[in-house]
Amino acid sequence: MMKRIAFKMFLNEGCKEEYIKRHDKIWPELVILLNGSGVLDYSIFLDEETNGLFGVLKCNNELAYEDLPHHPIMQNWWKYMKDIMQTNADDSPKSILLEEVFYLK
């Protein structure tokens, strides 16, 4: 069953160009990990007024998706991104899951 997941994260002031640059060159092994974990149709949007990042993706393997934080590739990506985003003590991006309240098919 396909699940839609949405969340927000927080970009540091003045880091938009670097964030885009790094995602334009996303590591192929990270793409393989995400796809292998059931992540599909993944987009991130920026609210330049607040530096809020809004991520939305589809996932067809929720258990594999929930296991992503345990993978070294994911942890290394977080370390790579931590200088331009608000992060937690484990280097993961500070993020807030968003509740879906409407969906038009």
PDB file of N, CA and C in Angstrom:
ATOM      1  N   MET A   1       0.839  -1.188   0.000  1.00  0.00           N
ATOM      2  CA  MET A   1       0.000   0.000   0.000  1.00  0.00           C
ATOM      3  C   MET A   1       0.888   1.258   0.000  1.00  0.00           C
ATOM      4  N   MET A   2       0.577   2.178  -0.878  1.00  0.00           N
ATOM      5  CA  MET A   2       1.341   3.410  -1.011  1.00  0.00           C
ATOM      6  C   MET A   2       0.899   4.405   0.064  1.00  0.00           C
ATOM      7  N   LYS A   3       1.866   4.957   0.770  1.00  0.00           N
ATOM      8  CA  LYS A   3       1.586   5.960   1.790  1.00  0.00           C
ATOM      9  C   LYS A   3       2.256   7.262   1.394  1.00  0.00           C
ATOM     10  N   ARG A   4       1.573   8.371   1.585  1.00  0.00           N
ATOM     11  CA  ARG A   4       2.154   9.691   1.376  1.00  0.00           C
ATOM     12  C   ARG A   4       2.664  10.190   2.721  1.00  0.00           C
ATOM     13  N   ILE A   5       3.882  10.707   2.735  1.00  0.00           N
ATOM     14  CA  ILE A   5       4.504  11.217   3.953  1.00  0.00           C
ATOM     15  C   ILE A   5       4.946  12.647   3.682  1.00  0.00           C
ATOM     16  N   ALA A   6       4.624  13.539   4.604  1.00  0.00           N
ATOM     17  CA  ALA A   6       5.030  14.937   4.478  1.00  0.00           C
ATOM     18  C   ALA A   6       5.672  15.386   5.789  1.00  0.00           C
ATOM     19  N   PHE A   7       6.643  16.275   5.667  1.00  0.00           N
ATOM     20  CA  PHE A   7       7.358  16.749   6.848  1.00  0.00           C
ATOM     21  C   PHE A   7       7.974  18.108   6.543  1.00  0.00           C
ATOM     22  N   LYS A   8       8.348  18.812   7.598  1.00  0.00           N
ATOM     23  CA  LYS A   8       9.064  20.068   7.392  1.00  0.00           C
ATOM     24  C   LYS A   8      10.392  20.018   8.121  1.00  0.00           C
ATOM     25  N   MET A   9      11.358  20.698   7.544  1.00  0.00           N
ATOM     26  CA  MET A   9      12.704  20.821   8.091  1.00  0.00           C
ATOM     27  C   MET A   9      13.068  22.307   8.030  1.00  0.00           C
ATOM     28  N   PHE A  10      14.286  22.631   8.467  1.00  0.00           N
ATOM     29  CA  PHE A  10      14.636  24.034   8.610  1.00  0.00           C
ATOM     30  C   PHE A  10      16.029  24.309   8.054  1.00  0.00           C
ATOM     31  N   LEU A  11      16.093  25.139   7.022  1.00  0.00           N
ATOM     32  CA  LEU A  11      17.340  25.507   6.370  1.00  0.00           C
ATOM     33  C   LEU A  11      17.945  26.715   7.086  1.00  0.00           C
ATOM     34  N   ASN A  12      19.263  26.728   7.237  1.00  0.00           N
ATOM     35  CA  ASN A  12      19.932  27.886   7.826  1.00  0.00           C
ATOM     36  C   ASN A  12      19.868  29.061   6.851  1.00  0.00           C
ATOM     37  N   GLU A  13      19.809  30.240   7.397  1.00  0.00           N
ATOM     38  CA  GLU A  13      19.758  31.483   6.617  1.00  0.00           C
ATOM     39  C   GLU A  13      20.923  31.538   5.635  1.00  0.00           C
ATOM     40  N   GLY A  14      20.627  31.900   4.394  1.00  0.00           N
ATOM     41  CA  GLY A  14      21.648  32.093   3.378  1.00  0.00           C
ATOM     42  C   GLY A  14      22.200  30.815   2.762  1.00  0.00           C
ATOM     43  N   CYS A  15      21.543  29.684   2.996  1.00  0.00           N
ATOM     44  CA  CYS A  15      22.074  28.402   2.526  1.00  0.00           C
ATOM     45  C   CYS A  15      21.278  27.783   1.379  1.00  0.00           C
ATOM     46  N   LYS A  16      20.386  28.546   0.793  1.00  0.00           N
ATOM     47  CA  LYS A  16      19.545  28.015  -0.283  1.00  0.00           C
ATOM     48  C   LYS A  16      20.367  27.472  -1.440  1.00  0.00           C
ATOM     49  N   GLU A  17      21.312  28.276  -1.936  1.00  0.00           N
ATOM     50  CA  GLU A  17      22.084  27.859  -3.120  1.00  0.00           C
ATOM     51  C   GLU A  17      22.886  26.596  -2.829  1.00  0.00           C
ATOM     52  N   GLU A  18      23.482  26.518  -1.644  1.00  0.00           N
ATOM     53  CA  GLU A  18      24.274  25.347  -1.293  1.00  0.00           C
ATOM     54  C   GLU A  18      23.387  24.115  -1.147  1.00  0.00           C
ATOM     55  N   TYR A  19      22.202  24.293  -0.581  1.00  0.00           N
ATOM     56  CA  TYR A  19      21.259  23.181  -0.429  1.00  0.00           C
ATOM     57  C   TYR A  19      20.874  22.620  -1.799  1.00  0.00           C
ATOM     58  N   ILE A  20      20.569  23.517  -2.721  1.00  0.00           N
ATOM     59  CA  ILE A  20      20.211  23.098  -4.082  1.00  0.00           C
ATOM     60  C   ILE A  20      21.402  22.414  -4.753  1.00  0.00           C
ATOM     61  N   LYS A  21      22.587  23.003  -4.620  1.00  0.00           N
ATOM     62  CA  LYS A  21      23.800  22.438  -5.224  1.00  0.00           C
ATOM     63  C   LYS A  21      24.038  21.008  -4.745  1.00  0.00           C
ATOM     64  N   ARG A  22      23.905  20.786  -3.447  1.00  0.00           N
ATOM     65  CA  ARG A  22      24.157  19.452  -2.906  1.00  0.00           C
ATOM     66  C   ARG A  22      23.106  18.445  -3.374  1.00  0.00           C
ATOM     67  N   HIS A  23      21.872  18.889  -3.485  1.00  0.00           N
ATOM     68  CA  HIS A  23      20.828  17.967  -3.945  1.00  0.00           C
ATOM     69  C   HIS A  23      20.900  17.732  -5.452  1.00  0.00           C
ATOM     70  N   ASP A  24      21.427  18.701  -6.190  1.00  0.00           N
ATOM     71  CA  ASP A  24      21.639  18.489  -7.631  1.00  0.00           C
ATOM     72  C   ASP A  24      22.674  17.391  -7.868  1.00  0.00           C
ATOM     73  N   LYS A  25      23.544  17.187  -6.886  1.00  0.00           N
ATOM     74  CA  LYS A  25      24.596  16.169  -6.981  1.00  0.00           C
ATOM     75  C   LYS A  25      24.385  15.096  -5.914  1.00  0.00           C
ATOM     76  N   ILE A  26      23.121  14.742  -5.679  1.00  0.00           N
ATOM     77  CA  ILE A  26      22.820  13.740  -4.655  1.00  0.00           C
ATOM     78  C   ILE A  26      23.606  12.464  -4.935  1.00  0.00           C
ATOM     79  N   TRP A  27      24.098  11.858  -3.890  1.00  0.00           N
ATOM     80  CA  TRP A  27      24.921  10.661  -4.042  1.00  0.00           C
ATOM     81  C   TRP A  27      24.116   9.529  -4.661  1.00  0.00           C
ATOM     82  N   PRO A  28      24.650   8.883  -5.678  1.00  0.00           N
ATOM     83  CA  PRO A  28      23.930   7.757  -6.304  1.00  0.00           C
ATOM     84  C   PRO A  28      23.601   6.647  -5.302  1.00  0.00           C
ATOM     85  N   GLU A  29      24.511   6.384  -4.350  1.00  0.00           N
ATOM     86  CA  GLU A  29      24.229   5.332  -3.366  1.00  0.00           C
ATOM     87  C   GLU A  29      23.077   5.710  -2.434  1.00  0.00           C
ATOM     88  N   LEU A  30      22.863   7.014  -2.215  1.00  0.00           N
ATOM     89  CA  LEU A  30      21.721   7.451  -1.416  1.00  0.00           C
ATOM     90  C   LEU A  30      20.423   7.254  -2.197  1.00  0.00           C
ATOM     91  N   VAL A  31      20.456   7.561  -3.477  1.00  0.00           N
ATOM     92  CA  VAL A  31      19.277   7.345  -4.324  1.00  0.00           C
ATOM     93  C   VAL A  31      18.913   5.859  -4.339  1.00  0.00           C
ATOM     94  N   ILE A  32      19.905   4.998  -4.465  1.00  0.00           N
ATOM     95  CA  ILE A  32      19.662   3.555  -4.460  1.00  0.00           C
ATOM     96  C   ILE A  32      19.054   3.124  -3.130  1.00  0.00           C
ATOM     97  N   LEU A  33      19.593   3.659  -2.016  1.00  0.00           N
ATOM     98  CA  LEU A  33      19.050   3.326  -0.690  1.00  0.00           C
ATOM     99  C   LEU A  33      17.601   3.783  -0.559  1.00  0.00           C
ATOM    100  N   LEU A  34      17.319   5.010  -0.954  1.00  0.00           N
ATOM    101  CA  LEU A  34      15.949   5.531  -0.852  1.00  0.00           C
ATOM    102  C   LEU A  34      14.992   4.709  -1.712  1.00  0.00           C
ATOM    103  N   ASN A  35      15.357   4.484  -2.956  1.00  0.00           N
ATOM    104  CA  ASN A  35      14.492   3.696  -3.836  1.00  0.00           C
ATOM    105  C   ASN A  35      14.302   2.283  -3.305  1.00  0.00           C
ATOM    106  N   GLY A  36      15.375   1.679  -2.795  1.00  0.00           N
ATOM    107  CA  GLY A  36      15.297   0.344  -2.240  1.00  0.00           C
ATOM    108  C   GLY A  36      14.481   0.263  -0.964  1.00  0.00           C
ATOM    109  N   SER A  37      14.292   1.419  -0.326  1.00  0.00           N
ATOM    110  CA  SER A  37      13.477   1.488   0.884  1.00  0.00           C
ATOM    111  C   SER A  37      12.035   1.874   0.578  1.00  0.00           C
ATOM    112  N   GLY A  38      11.679   1.874  -0.698  1.00  0.00           N
ATOM    113  CA  GLY A  38      10.302   2.139  -1.092  1.00  0.00           C
ATOM    114  C   GLY A  38       9.960   3.598  -1.283  1.00  0.00           C
ATOM    115  N   VAL A  39      10.962   4.497  -1.282  1.00  0.00           N
ATOM    116  CA  VAL A  39      10.702   5.925  -1.451  1.00  0.00           C
ATOM    117  C   VAL A  39      10.561   6.239  -2.929  1.00  0.00           C
ATOM    118  N   LEU A  40       9.435   6.865  -3.269  1.00  0.00           N
ATOM    119  CA  LEU A  40       9.122   7.245  -4.645  1.00  0.00           C
ATOM    120  C   LEU A  40       8.623   8.687  -4.674  1.00  0.00           C
ATOM    121  N   ASP A  41       8.749   9.321  -5.802  1.00  0.00           N
ATOM    122  CA  ASP A  41       8.123  10.627  -6.022  1.00  0.00           C
ATOM    123  C   ASP A  41       8.411  11.587  -4.861  1.00  0.00           C
ATOM    124  N   TYR A  42       9.690  11.845  -4.587  1.00  0.00           N
ATOM    125  CA  TYR A  42      10.148  12.627  -3.438  1.00  0.00           C
ATOM    126  C   TYR A  42      10.467  14.047  -3.896  1.00  0.00           C
ATOM    127  N   SER A  43       9.841  15.026  -3.258  1.00  0.00           N
ATOM    128  CA  SER A  43      10.080  16.436  -3.565  1.00  0.00           C
ATOM    129  C   SER A  43      10.319  17.204  -2.272  1.00  0.00           C
ATOM    130  N   ILE A  44      11.135  18.250  -2.372  1.00  0.00           N
ATOM    131  CA  ILE A  44      11.343  19.167  -1.252  1.00  0.00           C
ATOM    132  C   ILE A  44      11.132  20.579  -1.776  1.00  0.00           C
ATOM    133  N   PHE A  45      10.318  21.343  -1.061  1.00  0.00           N
ATOM    134  CA  PHE A  45      10.006  22.721  -1.433  1.00  0.00           C
ATOM    135  C   PHE A  45      10.562  23.657  -0.360  1.00  0.00           C
ATOM    136  N   LEU A  46      10.951  24.872  -0.760  1.00  0.00           N
ATOM    137  CA  LEU A  46      11.488  25.860   0.174  1.00  0.00           C
ATOM    138  C   LEU A  46      10.530  27.035   0.300  1.00  0.00           C
ATOM    139  N   ASP A  47      10.227  27.418   1.531  1.00  0.00           N
ATOM    140  CA  ASP A  47       9.521  28.655   1.822  1.00  0.00           C
ATOM    141  C   ASP A  47      10.601  29.687   2.158  1.00  0.00           C
ATOM    142  N   GLU A  48      10.960  30.521   1.197  1.00  0.00           N
ATOM    143  CA  GLU A  48      12.068  31.460   1.378  1.00  0.00           C
ATOM    144  C   GLU A  48      11.798  32.487   2.473  1.00  0.00           C
ATOM    145  N   GLU A  49      10.539  32.743   2.763  1.00  0.00           N
ATOM    146  CA  GLU A  49      10.200  33.716   3.807  1.00  0.00           C
ATOM    147  C   GLU A  49      10.605  33.214   5.194  1.00  0.00           C
ATOM    148  N   THR A  50      10.507  31.892   5.416  1.00  0.00           N
ATOM    149  CA  THR A  50      10.791  31.324   6.741  1.00  0.00           C
ATOM    150  C   THR A  50      11.996  30.384   6.754  1.00  0.00           C
ATOM    151  N   ASN A  51      12.549  30.084   5.575  1.00  0.00           N
ATOM    152  CA  ASN A  51      13.599  29.073   5.420  1.00  0.00           C
ATOM    153  C   ASN A  51      13.117  27.680   5.798  1.00  0.00           C
ATOM    154  N   GLY A  52      11.816  27.492   5.783  1.00  0.00           N
ATOM    155  CA  GLY A  52      11.247  26.179   6.038  1.00  0.00           C
ATOM    156  C   GLY A  52      11.300  25.323   4.781  1.00  0.00           C
ATOM    157  N   LEU A  53      11.673  24.075   4.958  1.00  0.00           N
ATOM    158  CA  LEU A  53      11.685  23.100   3.869  1.00  0.00           C
ATOM    159  C   LEU A  53      10.498  22.171   4.070  1.00  0.00           C
ATOM    160  N   PHE A  54       9.758  21.915   3.013  1.00  0.00           N
ATOM    161  CA  PHE A  54       8.599  21.041   3.068  1.00  0.00           C
ATOM    162  C   PHE A  54       8.875  19.846   2.169  1.00  0.00           C
ATOM    163  N   GLY A  55       8.979  18.675   2.763  1.00  0.00           N
ATOM    164  CA  GLY A  55       9.223  17.457   2.006  1.00  0.00           C
ATOM    165  C   GLY A  55       7.961  16.633   1.889  1.00  0.00           C
ATOM    166  N   VAL A  56       7.790  16.027   0.737  1.00  0.00           N
ATOM    167  CA  VAL A  56       6.650  15.131   0.519  1.00  0.00           C
ATOM    168  C   VAL A  56       7.136  13.979  -0.361  1.00  0.00           C
ATOM    169  N   LEU A  57       6.740  12.774   0.022  1.00  0.00           N
ATOM    170  CA  LEU A  57       7.148  11.597  -0.736  1.00  0.00           C
ATOM    171  C   LEU A  57       6.080  10.529  -0.648  1.00  0.00           C
ATOM    172  N   LYS A  58       6.208   9.573  -1.537  1.00  0.00           N
ATOM    173  CA  LYS A  58       5.370   8.384  -1.487  1.00  0.00           C
ATOM    174  C   LYS A  58       6.264   7.226  -1.087  1.00  0.00           C
ATOM    175  N   CYS A  59       5.696   6.307  -0.316  1.00  0.00           N
ATOM    176  CA  CYS A  59       6.475   5.181   0.176  1.00  0.00           C
ATOM    177  C   CYS A  59       5.625   3.917   0.088  1.00  0.00           C
ATOM    178  N   ASN A  60       6.212   2.871  -0.489  1.00  0.00           N
ATOM    179  CA  ASN A  60       5.465   1.618  -0.596  1.00  0.00           C
ATOM    180  C   ASN A  60       6.008   0.537   0.342  1.00  0.00           C
ATOM    181  N   ASN A  61       6.946   0.928   1.238  1.00  0.00           N
ATOM    182  CA  ASN A  61       7.486  -0.010   2.219  1.00  0.00           C
ATOM    183  C   ASN A  61       7.780   0.774   3.500  1.00  0.00           C
ATOM    184  N   GLU A  62       6.772   0.942   4.316  1.00  0.00           N
ATOM    185  CA  GLU A  62       6.888   1.792   5.499  1.00  0.00           C
ATOM    186  C   GLU A  62       7.944   1.286   6.488  1.00  0.00           C
ATOM    187  N   LEU A  63       8.072  -0.019   6.644  1.00  0.00           N
ATOM    188  CA  LEU A  63       9.073  -0.565   7.566  1.00  0.00           C
ATOM    189  C   LEU A  63      10.495  -0.244   7.095  1.00  0.00           C
ATOM    190  N   ALA A  64      10.753  -0.401   5.808  1.00  0.00           N
ATOM    191  CA  ALA A  64      12.072  -0.071   5.266  1.00  0.00           C
ATOM    192  C   ALA A  64      12.336   1.428   5.371  1.00  0.00           C
ATOM    193  N   TYR A  65      11.329   2.248   5.134  1.00  0.00           N
ATOM    194  CA  TYR A  65      11.461   3.698   5.262  1.00  0.00           C
ATOM    195  C   TYR A  65      11.832   4.077   6.695  1.00  0.00           C
ATOM    196  N   GLU A  66      11.170   3.478   7.661  1.00  0.00           N
ATOM    197  CA  GLU A  66      11.434   3.774   9.068  1.00  0.00           C
ATOM    198  C   GLU A  66      12.821   3.308   9.499  1.00  0.00           C
ATOM    199  N   ASP A  67      13.424   2.388   8.753  1.00  0.00           N
ATOM    200  CA  ASP A  67      14.757   1.885   9.066  1.00  0.00           C
ATOM    201  C   ASP A  67      15.878   2.746   8.463  1.00  0.00           C
ATOM    202  N   LEU A  68      15.541   3.701   7.609  1.00  0.00           N
ATOM    203  CA  LEU A  68      16.551   4.528   6.941  1.00  0.00           C
ATOM    204  C   LEU A  68      17.551   5.182   7.904  1.00  0.00           C
ATOM    205  N   PRO A  69      17.122   5.698   9.066  1.00  0.00           N
ATOM    206  CA  PRO A  69      18.093   6.346   9.966  1.00  0.00           C
ATOM    207  C   PRO A  69      19.215   5.432  10.450  1.00  0.00           C
ATOM    208  N   HIS A  70      19.066   4.135  10.330  1.00  0.00           N
ATOM    209  CA  HIS A  70      20.082   3.199  10.793  1.00  0.00           C
ATOM    210  C   HIS A  70      21.153   2.896   9.731  1.00  0.00           C
ATOM    211  N   HIS A  71      20.972   3.359   8.522  1.00  0.00           N
ATOM    212  CA  HIS A  71      21.898   3.083   7.433  1.00  0.00           C
ATOM    213  C   HIS A  71      23.061   4.085   7.436  1.00  0.00           C
ATOM    214  N   PRO A  72      24.293   3.606   7.341  1.00  0.00           N
ATOM    215  CA  PRO A  72      25.458   4.500   7.314  1.00  0.00           C
ATOM    216  C   PRO A  72      25.396   5.547   6.201  1.00  0.00           C
ATOM    217  N   ILE A  73      24.867   5.200   5.045  1.00  0.00           N
ATOM    218  CA  ILE A  73      24.766   6.178   3.947  1.00  0.00           C
ATOM    219  C   ILE A  73      23.878   7.356   4.367  1.00  0.00           C
ATOM    220  N   MET A  74      22.760   7.052   5.009  1.00  0.00           N
ATOM    221  CA  MET A  74      21.854   8.102   5.471  1.00  0.00           C
ATOM    222  C   MET A  74      22.535   8.957   6.539  1.00  0.00           C
ATOM    223  N   GLN A  75      23.222   8.311   7.465  1.00  0.00           N
ATOM    224  CA  GLN A  75      23.930   9.036   8.531  1.00  0.00           C
ATOM    225  C   GLN A  75      25.031   9.924   7.956  1.00  0.00           C
ATOM    226  N   ASN A  76      25.734   9.446   6.936  1.00  0.00           N
ATOM    227  CA  ASN A  76      26.776  10.258   6.298  1.00  0.00           C
ATOM    228  C   ASN A  76      26.180  11.450   5.553  1.00  0.00           C
ATOM    229  N   TRP A  77      25.012  11.254   4.929  1.00  0.00           N
ATOM    230  CA  TRP A  77      24.337  12.374   4.257  1.00  0.00           C
ATOM    231  C   TRP A  77      23.956  13.445   5.280  1.00  0.00           C
ATOM    232  N   TRP A  78      23.452  13.006   6.414  1.00  0.00           N
ATOM    233  CA  TRP A  78      23.111  13.975   7.470  1.00  0.00           C
ATOM    234  C   TRP A  78      24.335  14.780   7.896  1.00  0.00           C
ATOM    235  N   LYS A  79      25.463  14.114   8.087  1.00  0.00           N
ATOM    236  CA  LYS A  79      26.696  14.815   8.475  1.00  0.00           C
ATOM    237  C   LYS A  79      27.097  15.815   7.400  1.00  0.00           C
ATOM    238  N   TYR A  80      26.929  15.423   6.144  1.00  0.00           N
ATOM    239  CA  TYR A  80      27.253  16.284   5.012  1.00  0.00           C
ATOM    240  C   TYR A  80      26.360  17.524   4.981  1.00  0.00           C
ATOM    241  N   MET A  81      25.118  17.403   5.415  1.00  0.00           N
ATOM    242  CA  MET A  81      24.144  18.487   5.341  1.00  0.00           C
ATOM    243  C   MET A  81      24.050  19.334   6.615  1.00  0.00           C
ATOM    244  N   LYS A  82      24.643  18.883   7.712  1.00  0.00           N
ATOM    245  CA  LYS A  82      24.390  19.525   9.001  1.00  0.00           C
ATOM    246  C   LYS A  82      24.881  20.964   9.099  1.00  0.00           C
ATOM    247  N   ASP A  83      25.824  21.369   8.271  1.00  0.00           N
ATOM    248  CA  ASP A  83      26.316  22.746   8.346  1.00  0.00           C
ATOM    249  C   ASP A  83      25.364  23.751   7.711  1.00  0.00           C
ATOM    250  N   ILE A  84      24.335  23.273   7.002  1.00  0.00           N
ATOM    251  CA  ILE A  84      23.416  24.210   6.345  1.00  0.00           C
ATOM    252  C   ILE A  84      21.966  24.047   6.811  1.00  0.00           C
ATOM    253  N   MET A  85      21.747  23.148   7.785  1.00  0.00           N
ATOM    254  CA  MET A  85      20.386  22.895   8.268  1.00  0.00           C
ATOM    255  C   MET A  85      20.380  22.828   9.789  1.00  0.00           C
ATOM    256  N   GLN A  86      19.212  23.012  10.373  1.00  0.00           N
ATOM    257  CA  GLN A  86      19.058  22.754  11.799  1.00  0.00           C
ATOM    258  C   GLN A  86      19.019  21.243  11.995  1.00  0.00           C
ATOM    259  N   THR A  87      19.830  20.748  12.946  1.00  0.00           N
ATOM    260  CA  THR A  87      19.937  19.311  13.134  1.00  0.00           C
ATOM    261  C   THR A  87      19.798  18.920  14.603  1.00  0.00           C
ATOM    262  N   ASN A  88      19.560  17.630  14.798  1.00  0.00           N
ATOM    263  CA  ASN A  88      19.509  17.038  16.128  1.00  0.00           C
ATOM    264  C   ASN A  88      20.916  16.601  16.541  1.00  0.00           C
ATOM    265  N   ALA A  89      21.050  16.116  17.768  1.00  0.00           N
ATOM    266  CA  ALA A  89      22.349  15.689  18.291  1.00  0.00           C
ATOM    267  C   ALA A  89      22.979  14.566  17.456  1.00  0.00           C
ATOM    268  N   ASP A  90      22.155  13.731  16.801  1.00  0.00           N
ATOM    269  CA  ASP A  90      22.686  12.635  15.977  1.00  0.00           C
ATOM    270  C   ASP A  90      22.929  13.062  14.527  1.00  0.00           C
ATOM    271  N   ASP A  91      22.895  14.362  14.269  1.00  0.00           N
ATOM    272  CA  ASP A  91      23.098  14.975  12.954  1.00  0.00           C
ATOM    273  C   ASP A  91      21.896  14.867  12.021  1.00  0.00           C
ATOM    274  N   SER A  92      20.852  14.152  12.420  1.00  0.00           N
ATOM    275  CA  SER A  92      19.647  14.097  11.587  1.00  0.00           C
ATOM    276  C   SER A  92      19.014  15.484  11.532  1.00  0.00           C
ATOM    277  N   PRO A  93      18.375  15.810  10.420  1.00  0.00           N
ATOM    278  CA  PRO A  93      17.733  17.124  10.339  1.00  0.00           C
ATOM    279  C   PRO A  93      16.563  17.215  11.315  1.00  0.00           C
ATOM    280  N   LYS A  94      16.446  18.370  11.949  1.00  0.00           N
ATOM    281  CA  LYS A  94      15.256  18.592  12.760  1.00  0.00           C
ATOM    282  C   LYS A  94      14.079  18.557  11.803  1.00  0.00           C
ATOM    283  N   SER A  95      13.114  17.710  12.089  1.00  0.00           N
ATOM    284  CA  SER A  95      11.967  17.601  11.196  1.00  0.00           C
ATOM    285  C   SER A  95      10.707  17.335  12.007  1.00  0.00           C
ATOM    286  N   ILE A  96       9.618  17.751  11.432  1.00  0.00           N
ATOM    287  CA  ILE A  96       8.306  17.584  12.044  1.00  0.00           C
ATOM    288  C   ILE A  96       7.410  16.910  11.027  1.00  0.00           C
ATOM    289  N   LEU A  97       6.872  15.746  11.380  1.00  0.00           N
ATOM    290  CA  LEU A  97       5.908  15.084  10.495  1.00  0.00           C
ATOM    291  C   LEU A  97       4.643  15.927  10.419  1.00  0.00           C
ATOM    292  N   LEU A  98       4.070  15.984   9.238  1.00  0.00           N
ATOM    293  CA  LEU A  98       2.842  16.749   9.035  1.00  0.00           C
ATOM    294  C   LEU A  98       1.676  15.805   8.824  1.00  0.00           C
ATOM    295  N   GLU A  99       0.566  16.149   9.393  1.00  0.00           N
ATOM    296  CA  GLU A  99      -0.645  15.333   9.274  1.00  0.00           C
ATOM    297  C   GLU A  99      -1.374  15.688   7.986  1.00  0.00           C
ATOM    298  N   GLU A 100      -1.716  14.687   7.226  1.00  0.00           N
ATOM    299  CA  GLU A 100      -2.507  14.925   6.020  1.00  0.00           C
ATOM    300  C   GLU A 100      -3.949  15.188   6.433  1.00  0.00           C
ATOM    301  N   VAL A 101      -4.490  16.328   6.010  1.00  0.00           N
ATOM    302  CA  VAL A 101      -5.862  16.680   6.353  1.00  0.00           C
ATOM    303  C   VAL A 101      -6.765  16.785   5.129  1.00  0.00           C
ATOM    304  N   PHE A 102      -6.148  16.694   3.929  1.00  0.00           N
ATOM    305  CA  PHE A 102      -6.951  16.724   2.709  1.00  0.00           C
ATOM    306  C   PHE A 102      -6.129  16.118   1.578  1.00  0.00           C
ATOM    307  N   TYR A 103      -6.785  15.360   0.726  1.00  0.00           N
ATOM    308  CA  TYR A 103      -6.137  14.798  -0.456  1.00  0.00           C
ATOM    309  C   TYR A 103      -7.182  14.679  -1.547  1.00  0.00           C
ATOM    310  N   LEU A 104      -6.926  15.298  -2.695  1.00  0.00           N
ATOM    311  CA  LEU A 104      -7.829  15.221  -3.831  1.00  0.00           C
ATOM    312  C   LEU A 104      -7.248  14.259  -4.839  1.00  0.00           C
ATOM    313  N   LYS A 105      -7.946  13.188  -5.098  1.00  0.00           N
ATOM    314  CA  LYS A 105      -7.470  12.197  -6.078  1.00  0.00           C
ATOM    315  C   LYS A 105      -7.880  12.593  -7.473  1.00  0.00           C
TER     316      LYS A 105
END
